[in-house]
Coordinates of N, CA and C and ligand atoms in Angstrom, one line a residue:
M1 N -1.8 13.2 -12.1 CA -0.3 13.3 -11.9 C 0.3 11.9 -12.0
H2 N -0.3 10.9 -11.3 CA 0.2 9.5 -11.4 C -0.9 8.6 -11.9
H3 N -1.7 9.2 -12.8 CA -2.9 8.5 -13.2 C -2.6 7.1 -13.9
D4 N -1.6 7.1 -14.7 CA -1.2 5.9 -15.4 C -0.9 4.8 -14.4
T5 N -0.1 5.2 -13.4 CA 0.3 4.2 -12.4 C -0.9 3.7 -11.7
R6 N -1.8 4.6 -11.3 CA -2.9 4.3 -10.5 C -3.8 3.2 -11.3
L7 N -4.0 3.5 -12.5 CA -4.8 2.6 -13.3 C -4.2 1.3 -13.5
S8 N -2.9 1.3 -13.7 CA -2.2 0.0 -14.0 C -2.2 -0.8 -12.7
R9 N -2.0 -0.1 -11.5 CA -2.1 -0.8 -10.2 C -3.4 -1.4 -10.0
R10 N -4.5 -0.6 -10.4 CA -5.8 -1.1 -10.2 C -6.1 -2.3 -11.0
A11 N -5.7 -2.3 -12.3 CA -5.9 -3.4 -13.1 C -5.1 -4.6 -12.6
F12 N -3.9 -4.3 -12.1 CA -3.1 -5.4 -11.6 C -3.7 -6.0 -10.4
L13 N -4.2 -5.2 -9.5 CA -4.8 -5.7 -8.2 C -6.0 -6.5 -8.6
A14 N -6.8 -6.0 -9.5 CA -8.0 -6.8 -9.9 C -7.6 -8.2 -10.4
A15 N -6.5 -8.2 -11.2 CA -6.1 -9.5 -11.7 C -5.5 -10.4 -10.6
A16 N -4.7 -9.7 -9.7 CA -3.9 -10.5 -8.7 C -4.8 -11.0 -7.6
T17 N -5.8 -10.3 -7.2 CA -6.6 -10.7 -6.1 C -8.0 -11.1 -6.4
G18 N -8.5 -10.8 -7.6 CA -9.9 -11.1 -8.0 C -10.8 -10.1 -7.4
T19 N -10.3 -9.0 -6.8 CA -11.1 -8.0 -6.2 C -11.0 -6.7 -7.0
L20 N -12.1 -6.1 -7.3 CA -12.0 -4.8 -8.0 C -11.9 -3.8 -7.0
I21 N -10.9 -2.9 -7.2 CA -10.6 -1.9 -6.2 C -11.6 -0.7 -6.6
S22 N -12.4 -0.3 -5.7 CA -13.4 0.7 -6.1 C -13.3 2.0 -5.4
T23 N -12.5 2.1 -4.4 CA -12.3 3.3 -3.7 C -10.9 3.8 -3.7
G24 N -10.6 5.0 -3.3 CA -9.3 5.5 -3.2 C -8.7 5.8 -4.6
L25 N -9.5 5.8 -5.6 CA -9.0 6.0 -6.9 C -9.1 7.5 -7.3
P26 N -8.4 7.9 -8.5 CA -8.5 9.3 -8.9 C -9.9 9.8 -8.9
G27 N -10.1 11.0 -8.2 CA -11.4 11.6 -8.2 C -12.4 11.1 -7.2
T28 N -12.1 9.9 -6.6 CA -13.0 9.4 -5.6 C -12.7 9.7 -4.2
F29 N -11.4 10.2 -4.0 CA -11.1 10.6 -2.6 C -11.2 12.1 -2.5
V30 N -11.6 12.6 -1.3 CA -11.8 14.0 -1.0 C -10.5 14.6 -0.6
T31 N -10.0 15.5 -1.4 CA -8.8 16.2 -1.1 C -9.1 17.5 -0.3
L32 N -8.1 17.9 0.5 CA -8.3 19.2 1.2 C -8.5 20.3 0.2
A33 N -9.1 21.4 0.6 CA -9.3 22.6 -0.3 C -8.0 23.1 -0.7
E34 N -7.9 23.8 -1.8 CA -6.6 24.3 -2.3 C -5.8 25.2 -1.4
G35 N -6.6 26.1 -0.7 CA -5.9 26.9 0.3 C -5.2 26.1 1.4
A36 N -5.9 25.1 1.9 CA -5.4 24.3 3.0 C -4.2 23.5 2.4
Q37 N -4.3 23.0 1.2 CA -3.2 22.3 0.5 C -1.9 23.2 0.5
R38 N -2.1 24.4 0.1 CA -1.0 25.3 0.0 C -0.4 25.6 1.3
A39 N -1.2 25.8 2.3 CA -0.7 26.1 3.7 C 0.1 24.9 4.2
M40 N -0.5 23.7 3.9 CA 0.2 22.4 4.3 C 1.5 22.3 3.6
A41 N 1.6 22.7 2.4 CA 2.8 22.5 1.6 C 3.9 23.4 2.2
A42 N 3.6 24.4 2.9 CA 4.6 25.3 3.5 C 5.0 24.8 4.9
E43 N 4.2 23.9 5.5 CA 4.5 23.5 6.8 C 5.7 22.5 6.9
R44 N 6.4 22.6 8.0 CA 7.5 21.6 8.2 C 7.3 20.8 9.5
R45 N 7.9 19.6 9.5 CA 7.8 18.7 10.6 C 8.9 19.1 11.6
P46 N 8.7 18.6 12.9 CA 9.8 19.0 13.9 C 11.2 18.6 13.4
D47 N 11.3 17.6 12.5 CA 12.6 17.2 12.1 C 13.1 18.0 10.9
G48 N 12.3 19.0 10.5 CA 12.7 19.9 9.4 C 12.2 19.6 8.0
R49 N 11.8 18.3 7.9 CA 11.3 17.9 6.6 C 9.9 18.5 6.3
L50 N 9.6 18.7 5.0 CA 8.3 19.2 4.6 C 7.2 18.3 5.2
R51 N 6.1 18.9 5.6 CA 5.0 18.2 6.1 C 4.4 17.3 5.0
L52 N 4.3 17.9 3.8 CA 3.7 17.1 2.7 C 4.9 16.7 1.7
P53 N 5.3 15.5 1.7 CA 6.4 15.1 0.8 C 6.1 15.4 -0.7
P54 N 7.1 15.5 -1.5 CA 6.9 16.0 -2.9 C 5.9 15.1 -3.6
G55 N 5.0 15.7 -4.4 CA 4.1 15.0 -5.2 C 2.9 14.4 -4.5
Q56 N 2.7 14.7 -3.2 CA 1.6 14.2 -2.5 C 0.5 15.2 -2.3
T57 N -0.8 14.8 -2.2 CA -1.9 15.6 -2.0 C -2.7 15.1 -0.8
A58 N -3.0 16.1 0.1 CA -3.6 15.7 1.4 C -5.1 15.4 1.2
V59 N -5.6 14.3 1.8 CA -7.0 13.9 1.8 C -7.6 14.1 3.1
E60 N -9.0 14.2 3.1 CA -9.7 14.5 4.3 C -9.9 13.3 5.2
R61 N -10.0 12.1 4.7 CA -10.2 10.9 5.5 C -9.5 9.8 4.9
I62 N -9.3 8.7 5.6 CA -8.5 7.6 5.1 C -9.3 6.9 4.0
P63 N -8.7 6.8 2.8 CA -9.4 6.0 1.8 C -9.1 4.5 2.1
D64 N -10.1 3.6 1.7 CA -9.8 2.2 1.9 C -9.3 1.8 0.5
M65 N -8.0 1.4 0.5 CA -7.4 1.1 -0.8 C -7.5 -0.3 -1.2
G66 N -8.3 -1.1 -0.5 CA -8.6 -2.4 -1.0 C -7.5 -3.4 -0.7
G67 N -7.4 -4.4 -1.5 CA -6.6 -5.6 -1.1 C -7.5 -6.6 -0.6
M68 N -7.0 -7.8 -0.5 CA -7.9 -8.9 -0.1 C -7.9 -9.1 1.4
P69 N -9.0 -8.8 2.2 CA -8.9 -8.9 3.6 C -8.7 -10.3 4.1
G70 N -8.1 -10.4 5.3 CA -8.0 -11.7 6.0 C -9.3 -12.0 6.6
T71 N -9.5 -13.2 7.0 CA -10.8 -13.7 7.6 C -10.8 -13.7 9.1
A72 N -9.6 -13.4 9.7 CA -9.5 -13.5 11.2 C -10.4 -12.4 11.9
S73 N -11.0 -12.8 13.0 CA -11.6 -11.9 13.9 C -10.7 -11.8 15.1
P74 N -10.9 -10.8 16.0 CA -10.0 -10.8 17.2 C -10.0 -12.1 18.0
V75 N -11.1 -12.9 17.9 CA -11.1 -14.1 18.7 C -10.2 -15.2 18.1
D76 N -10.1 -15.3 16.8 CA -9.3 -16.4 16.2 C -7.9 -15.8 15.6
W77 N -7.7 -14.5 15.6 CA -6.5 -14.0 15.1 C -5.3 -14.5 15.9
R78 N -4.2 -14.8 15.2 CA -2.9 -15.1 15.8 C -1.8 -14.4 15.1
L79 N -0.8 -14.1 15.8 CA 0.4 -13.5 15.2 C 1.6 -14.4 15.6
R80 N 2.3 -14.8 14.5 CA 3.5 -15.7 14.7 C 4.7 -14.8 14.5
I81 N 5.6 -14.8 15.5 CA 6.9 -14.1 15.4 C 7.9 -15.2 15.3
H82 N 8.6 -15.3 14.2 CA 9.4 -16.5 13.9 C 10.6 -16.1 13.1
G83 N 11.3 -17.1 12.6 CA 12.6 -16.8 11.8 C 13.8 -16.8 12.7
E84 N 14.7 -15.9 12.5 CA 15.9 -15.9 13.2 C 15.8 -15.2 14.6
V85 N 15.0 -15.9 15.5 CA 14.8 -15.4 16.8 C 15.1 -16.5 17.8
D86 N 15.4 -16.1 19.0 CA 15.7 -17.1 20.1 C 14.5 -17.6 20.7
R87 N 13.4 -16.8 20.7 CA 12.1 -17.2 21.3 C 11.0 -17.0 20.4
P88 N 10.7 -17.9 19.4 CA 9.6 -17.8 18.6 C 8.3 -17.8 19.4
V89 N 7.3 -17.0 19.0 CA 6.1 -16.9 19.8 C 4.9 -16.8 18.9
T90 N 3.8 -17.3 19.4 CA 2.5 -17.1 18.7 C 1.6 -16.3 19.7
L91 N 1.1 -15.2 19.3 CA 0.3 -14.3 20.2 C -1.1 -14.3 19.7
S92 N -2.0 -14.2 20.7 CA -3.4 -14.0 20.4 C -3.7 -12.5 20.6
F93 N -4.9 -12.1 20.2 CA -5.3 -10.7 20.3 C -5.2 -10.3 21.8
A94 N -5.7 -11.2 22.7 CA -5.6 -10.9 24.1 C -4.2 -10.7 24.6
D95 N -3.3 -11.5 24.0 CA -1.9 -11.4 24.4 C -1.4 -10.0 23.9
L96 N -1.8 -9.6 22.7 CA -1.3 -8.3 22.1 C -1.7 -7.2 23.1
L97 N -2.9 -7.3 23.7 CA -3.3 -6.2 24.6 C -2.6 -6.2 25.9
Q98 N -1.8 -7.2 26.2 CA -1.0 -7.3 27.4 C 0.3 -6.5 27.3
F99 N 0.7 -6.2 26.1 CA 1.9 -5.4 25.9 C 1.6 -3.9 26.1
E100 N 2.6 -3.1 26.3 CA 2.4 -1.7 26.5 C 1.7 -1.1 25.3
Q101 N 0.6 -0.4 25.5 CA -0.3 0.2 24.5 C 0.1 1.6 24.2
V102 N 0.2 2.0 23.0 CA 0.5 3.4 22.6 C -0.5 3.9 21.7
R103 N -0.5 5.2 21.6 CA -1.5 6.0 20.7 C -0.6 6.9 19.9
V104 N -0.6 6.8 18.6 CA 0.3 7.6 17.8 C -0.5 8.4 16.8
T105 N -0.1 9.7 16.7 CA -0.7 10.6 15.7 C 0.4 10.8 14.6
C106 N 0.1 10.5 13.4 CA 1.1 10.6 12.3 C 0.5 10.8 11.0
D107 N 1.3 11.1 10.0 CA 0.8 11.3 8.6 C 1.2 10.0 7.9
V108 N 0.3 9.6 7.0 CA 0.6 8.4 6.1 C 0.5 8.8 4.7
H109 N 1.4 8.2 3.8 CA 1.6 8.6 2.5 C 1.5 7.4 1.5
C110 N 0.4 7.4 0.7 CA 0.3 6.3 -0.3 C 1.1 6.6 -1.5
V111 N 1.7 5.6 -2.1 CA 2.6 5.8 -3.3 C 1.8 6.4 -4.5
T112 N 0.4 6.2 -4.5 CA -0.4 6.7 -5.6 C -0.6 8.2 -5.4
G113 N -0.2 8.8 -4.3 CA -0.2 10.3 -4.2 C -1.0 10.9 -3.2
W114 N -1.8 10.1 -2.4 CA -2.5 10.7 -1.3 C -1.8 10.6 0.0
T115 N -2.0 11.7 0.8 CA -1.4 11.7 2.2 C -2.6 12.0 3.2
L116 N -2.6 11.2 4.2 CA -3.6 11.5 5.3 C -2.8 12.0 6.5
L117 N -3.1 13.3 6.8 CA -2.4 14.0 7.9 C -3.1 13.6 9.2
D118 N -2.3 13.6 10.3 CA -2.8 13.4 11.6 C -3.8 12.2 11.8
S119 N -3.4 11.1 11.2 CA -4.2 9.9 11.5 C -3.8 9.4 12.9
V120 N -4.7 8.8 13.6 CA -4.5 8.3 15.0 C -4.6 6.8 15.1
W121 N -3.6 6.2 15.5 CA -3.5 4.7 15.6 C -3.3 4.3 17.0
N122 N -3.9 3.2 17.4 CA -3.7 2.6 18.7 C -3.1 1.2 18.5
G123 N -2.1 0.9 19.3 CA -1.5 -0.5 19.1 C -0.3 -0.6 20.0
V124 N 0.6 -1.5 19.5 CA 1.8 -1.8 20.2 C 3.0 -1.5 19.3
R125 N 4.0 -0.9 19.9 CA 5.2 -0.7 19.0 C 5.8 -2.0 18.5
L126 N 6.1 -2.0 17.2 CA 6.7 -3.2 16.6 C 8.0 -3.6 17.4
A127 N 8.7 -2.6 17.8 CA 10.0 -2.9 18.5 C 9.7 -3.7 19.8
T128 N 8.6 -3.4 20.5 CA 8.3 -4.1 21.7 C 8.0 -5.6 21.4
L129 N 7.3 -5.8 20.3 CA 7.0 -7.2 20.0 C 8.2 -8.0 19.5
V130 N 9.0 -7.3 18.7 CA 10.2 -8.0 18.2 C 11.2 -8.3 19.3
E131 N 11.4 -7.4 20.2 CA 12.3 -7.6 21.4 C 11.8 -8.8 22.2
H132 N 10.5 -9.0 22.3 CA 9.9 -10.1 23.0 C 10.3 -11.4 22.5
A133 N 10.5 -11.5 21.2 CA 10.9 -12.7 20.5 C 12.4 -12.9 20.5
R134 N 13.2 -11.9 21.0 CA 14.6 -12.0 21.1 C 15.3 -12.3 19.7
P135 N 15.4 -11.3 18.8 CA 16.0 -11.5 17.5 C 17.5 -11.9 17.7
A136 N 18.0 -12.8 16.8 CA 19.4 -13.2 16.9 C 20.3 -12.1 16.6
S137 N 19.9 -11.1 15.7 CA 20.8 -10.0 15.4 C 20.0 -8.7 15.4
A138 N 20.6 -7.6 15.6 CA 19.9 -6.3 15.6 C 19.9 -5.7 14.2
N139 N 20.5 -6.3 13.3 CA 20.7 -5.7 11.9 C 20.0 -6.4 10.8
G140 N 19.0 -7.2 11.1 CA 18.3 -7.9 10.1 C 17.1 -7.1 9.5
F141 N 16.1 -7.9 9.0 CA 14.9 -7.3 8.4 C 13.7 -8.0 9.0
L142 N 12.6 -7.3 9.0 CA 11.3 -7.9 9.4 C 10.5 -8.1 8.1
V143 N 10.1 -9.3 7.9 CA 9.1 -9.6 6.8 C 7.7 -9.6 7.4
L144 N 6.9 -8.6 7.1 CA 5.5 -8.6 7.6 C 4.7 -9.5 6.7
E145 N 4.1 -10.5 7.3 CA 3.3 -11.5 6.5 C 1.8 -11.3 6.8
A146 N 1.1 -11.0 5.7 CA -0.3 -10.7 5.8 C -1.1 -11.9 5.1
A147 N -2.4 -11.8 5.3 CA -3.3 -12.8 4.8 C -3.1 -12.8 3.2
H148 N -3.4 -14.0 2.7 CA -3.3 -14.2 1.2 C -2.0 -14.0 0.6
G149 N -0.9 -14.1 1.4 CA 0.5 -14.0 0.8 C 1.0 -12.6 0.6
Y150 N 0.3 -11.5 1.0 CA 0.9 -10.2 0.9 C 2.0 -10.1 1.9
T151 N 3.2 -9.6 1.4 CA 4.3 -9.4 2.3 C 4.9 -8.1 2.0
T152 N 5.7 -7.5 3.0 CA 6.5 -6.4 2.8 C 7.6 -6.5 3.8
S153 N 8.7 -5.8 3.6 CA 9.8 -6.0 4.6 C 10.3 -4.6 5.0
I154 N 10.8 -4.5 6.2 CA 11.4 -3.3 6.7 C 12.7 -3.6 7.5
P155 N 13.7 -2.8 7.3 CA 14.9 -3.0 8.0 C 14.7 -2.9 9.5
M156 N 15.4 -3.7 10.3 CA 15.2 -3.7 11.8 C 15.4 -2.3 12.3
H157 N 16.4 -1.6 11.8 CA 16.7 -0.3 12.4 C 15.6 0.7 12.3
D158 N 14.7 0.5 11.3 CA 13.5 1.4 11.1 C 12.5 1.3 12.2
I159 N 12.5 0.2 12.9 CA 11.4 0.1 14.0 C 11.9 0.8 15.3
R160 N 13.1 1.3 15.3 CA 13.5 2.1 16.4 C 12.6 3.4 16.5
N161 N 12.1 3.9 15.4 CA 11.2 5.0 15.3 C 9.9 4.6 16.1
A162 N 9.6 5.3 17.2 CA 8.6 5.0 18.1 C 7.2 5.0 17.5
D163 N 7.1 5.6 16.3 CA 5.8 5.6 15.6 C 5.5 4.3 14.8
V164 N 6.4 3.4 14.8 CA 6.2 2.2 14.0 C 5.4 1.2 14.8
L165 N 4.2 0.9 14.4 CA 3.3 0.1 15.2 C 2.8 -1.2 14.6
L166 N 2.3 -2.0 15.4 CA 1.3 -3.0 15.0 C 0.0 -2.5 15.6
A167 N -0.9 -2.0 14.7 CA -2.1 -1.3 15.2 C -3.4 -2.1 15.2
H168 N -4.2 -2.0 16.3 CA -5.5 -2.6 16.3 C -6.6 -1.6 16.4
G169 N -6.2 -0.3 16.5 CA -7.2 0.7 16.6 C -6.9 1.9 15.6
L170 N -8.0 2.5 15.2 CA -7.9 3.7 14.3 C -8.8 4.8 14.9
Y171 N -8.3 5.9 15.2 CA -9.1 7.0 15.9 C -9.8 6.4 17.1
D172 N -9.1 5.6 17.9 CA -9.6 5.1 19.2 C -10.8 4.2 19.0
Q173 N -11.0 3.6 17.8 CA -12.0 2.6 17.6 C -11.3 1.3 17.1
P174 N -12.0 0.2 17.2 CA -11.4 -1.0 16.6 C -11.0 -0.8 15.2
L175 N -9.9 -1.3 14.7 CA -9.5 -1.1 13.4 C -10.5 -1.7 12.4
P176 N -11.1 -0.9 11.5 CA -12.0 -1.5 10.6 C -11.4 -2.5 9.6
K177 N -12.1 -3.6 9.3 CA -11.6 -4.6 8.4 C -11.0 -4.1 7.1
P178 N -11.7 -3.2 6.4 CA -11.1 -2.7 5.1 C -9.8 -2.0 5.3
N179 N -9.5 -1.5 6.5 CA -8.3 -0.8 6.8 C -7.3 -1.7 7.5
G180 N -7.5 -3.0 7.5 CA -6.5 -4.0 8.0 C -6.9 -4.7 9.2
G181 N -8.1 -4.5 9.8 CA -8.5 -5.2 11.0 C -8.6 -6.7 10.9
P182 N -8.2 -7.4 12.0 CA -8.1 -6.8 13.3 C -6.7 -6.1 13.6
V183 N -5.7 -6.5 12.8 CA -4.4 -5.9 13.1 C -3.6 -5.6 11.9
R184 N -3.0 -4.5 11.8 CA -2.1 -4.1 10.7 C -0.8 -3.4 11.2
A185 N 0.1 -3.3 10.3 CA 1.3 -2.5 10.6 C 1.1 -1.1 10.2
V186 N 1.8 -0.1 10.9 CA 1.8 1.3 10.5 C 3.2 1.7 10.6
V187 N 3.7 2.0 9.4 CA 5.1 2.5 9.2 C 5.1 3.9 8.6
P188 N 4.9 4.9 9.4 CA 4.5 6.2 8.9 C 5.5 6.9 7.9
D189 N 6.8 6.7 8.0 CA 7.7 7.5 7.2 C 8.1 6.7 6.0
R190 N 7.4 5.7 5.6 CA 7.6 5.0 4.3 C 6.3 5.0 3.6
Y191 N 6.4 4.8 2.2 CA 5.1 4.8 1.5 C 4.3 3.7 2.1
F192 N 2.9 3.9 2.0 CA 2.0 3.1 2.9 C 1.9 1.6 2.5
Y193 N 2.5 1.2 1.4 CA 2.5 -0.2 1.1 C 3.4 -1.0 2.0
K194 N 4.3 -0.3 2.8 CA 5.0 -1.0 3.8 C 4.2 -1.3 5.0
S195 N 3.0 -0.7 5.1 CA 2.1 -0.8 6.3 C 1.1 -2.0 6.0
A196 N 1.6 -3.2 6.1 CA 0.8 -4.4 5.7 C -0.5 -4.4 6.6
K197 N -1.6 -4.6 5.9 CA -2.9 -4.8 6.5 C -3.1 -6.3 6.8
W198 N -4.0 -6.7 7.8 CA -4.3 -8.1 8.1 C -3.0 -8.9 8.4
V199 N -2.2 -8.4 9.2 CA -0.9 -9.0 9.5 C -1.1 -10.3 10.4
E200 N -0.4 -11.4 10.0 CA -0.5 -12.6 10.7 C 0.8 -13.2 11.1
G201 N 1.9 -12.6 10.6 CA 3.2 -13.1 11.0 C 4.3 -12.0 10.8
I202 N 5.3 -12.1 11.6 CA 6.5 -11.3 11.5 C 7.7 -12.3 11.5
K203 N 8.4 -12.3 10.3 CA 9.5 -13.2 10.2 C 10.8 -12.4 10.2
I204 N 11.7 -12.7 11.1 CA 13.0 -12.0 11.2 C 14.0 -12.7 10.4
V205 N 14.7 -12.0 9.5 CA 15.6 -12.6 8.6 C 16.9 -11.7 8.5
S206 N 18.0 -12.3 8.2 CA 19.2 -11.5 8.1 C 19.4 -11.0 6.6
N207 N 18.8 -11.7 5.7 CA 18.9 -11.3 4.3 C 17.5 -10.8 3.9
D208 N 17.4 -9.6 3.3 CA 16.1 -9.0 3.0 C 15.3 -9.9 2.0
E209 N 14.0 -9.9 2.1 CA 13.1 -10.5 1.2 C 12.1 -9.5 0.7
P210 N 12.4 -8.8 -0.4 CA 11.5 -7.8 -0.9 C 10.0 -8.4 -1.1
G211 N 9.0 -7.6 -0.8 CA 7.7 -8.0 -0.7 C 6.8 -7.9 -2.0
F212 N 5.5 -7.9 -1.8 CA 4.6 -8.0 -2.9 C 4.8 -6.9 -3.9
W213 N 4.7 -5.6 -3.4 CA 4.8 -4.5 -4.4 C 6.3 -4.3 -4.8
E214 N 7.2 -4.6 -3.8 CA 8.6 -4.4 -4.1 C 9.2 -5.3 -5.2
T215 N 8.5 -6.4 -5.4 CA 8.9 -7.3 -6.5 C 8.1 -7.0 -7.7
R216 N 7.2 -6.0 -7.7 CA 6.4 -5.6 -8.8 C 6.7 -4.2 -9.2
G217 N 7.9 -3.8 -9.1 CA 8.3 -2.5 -9.6 C 8.4 -1.3 -8.6
Y218 N 7.9 -1.5 -7.4 CA 8.0 -0.4 -6.4 C 9.2 -0.5 -5.6
S219 N 9.6 0.7 -5.1 CA 10.9 0.8 -4.4 C 10.9 0.0 -3.1
N220 N 12.0 -0.6 -2.7 CA 12.1 -1.3 -1.5 C 12.4 -0.4 -0.3
S221 N 13.0 0.8 -0.6 CA 13.3 1.7 0.5 C 12.2 2.7 0.7
A222 N 11.4 3.1 -0.3 CA 10.1 3.7 -0.2 C 10.1 5.0 0.7
D223 N 11.1 5.8 0.6 CA 11.2 7.1 1.3 C 10.4 8.2 0.6
P224 N 9.3 8.6 1.2 CA 8.5 9.6 0.5 C 9.2 11.0 0.2
W225 N 10.1 11.3 1.1 CA 10.8 12.6 0.9 C 11.9 12.6 -0.2
K226 N 12.3 11.3 -0.5 CA 13.2 11.2 -1.7 C 12.4 10.7 -2.9
E227 N 11.1 10.7 -2.8 CA 10.2 10.2 -3.8 C 10.7 8.9 -4.4
E228 N 11.0 8.0 -3.5 CA 11.4 6.6 -3.9 C 10.2 5.8 -4.2
R229 N 9.5 6.0 -5.3 CA 8.3 5.3 -5.6 C 8.5 4.0 -6.4
Y230 N 9.5 4.1 -7.3 CA 9.7 2.9 -8.2 C 11.1 2.3 -8.0
R231 N 11.2 1.1 -8.2 CA 12.5 0.4 -8.1 C 13.4 0.9 -9.2
K232 N 14.6 1.2 -8.8 CA 15.6 1.7 -9.8 C 16.3 0.6 -10.5
Ligands
MTE301 N1 -2.3 -7.0 3.1 C1 -2.3 -5.9 2.4 N2 -1.8 -4.8 3.0 C2 -1.7 -3.6 2.3 C3 -2.2 -3.5 1.0 C4 -2.7 -4.7 0.4 O1 -3.2 -4.7 -0.8 N3 -2.8 -5.9 1.1 N4 -2.1 -2.3 0.3 C5 -1.1 -1.3 0.8 C6 -1.3 0.0 0.3 S1 -0.6 0.2 -1.3 C7 -1.8 1.0 1.0 S2 -1.9 2.6 0.3 C8 -2.4 0.8 2.3 C9 -3.9 1.3 2.3 O2 -4.4 1.2 3.6 P1 -5.9 1.6 3.7 O3 -6.8 0.7 2.9 O4 -6.2 1.5 5.2 O5 -6.1 3.0 3.2 O6 -2.4 -0.5 2.7 C10 -1.2 -1.2 2.4 N5 -1.2 -2.5 3.0
MO302 MO1 -0.7 2.6 -1.5

């Protein structure tokens, strides 16, 4: 369905990061059986939207979509919250655990066409962390800064959704390194490239700074129900 895109993304990633992406590609992920797919396609969310956004196929478990992992362990990991804030802070992993902990069950949607239903994440709401740093304005953007220069941005008002997290756990286990450990963002209602893995910084800005994929042809708004896959 999106094979050309997948292959070009793979080639691009290999060139951009020096890492060959070997999983999560066409044919290598396990999709739900056809009957289950059809049943899912008829299901709706509490907000009335389709459970499975257009053009998506549900998979059985989370594929590891690659990217270049950060080197931080929970012991040396730091998170810098900076930019247009009144109280810039640097947090350790131990600090992160001092904030209110939440457990969120949600669906995540990769722009290449797979959807993982009912994934379970443990972490801290992004809103909690951002409020801690006292942003200068409520209407700016968050630039999520990951290892090796991967970035993505989300509007400040999007983090009011209680499901938007900085996650350190997946299915109640420490977040595996390939999936972004020790700490990643989870932004469930946007294509999954907005969910930066190996997050090391959150920069608050009043003017948006489109990120890694957003400056390489992908949509900056990334709404799966509007199929906003590519930049117009
Ligand atoms: N730092 C970083 N974060 C990233 C990526 C990446 O390459 N680097 N890929 C994104 C994309 S396109 C997807 S689909 C998800 C994949 O997450 P997973 O590997 O846990 O399945 O991570 C997102 N976050
Ligand atoms: Mo993705």
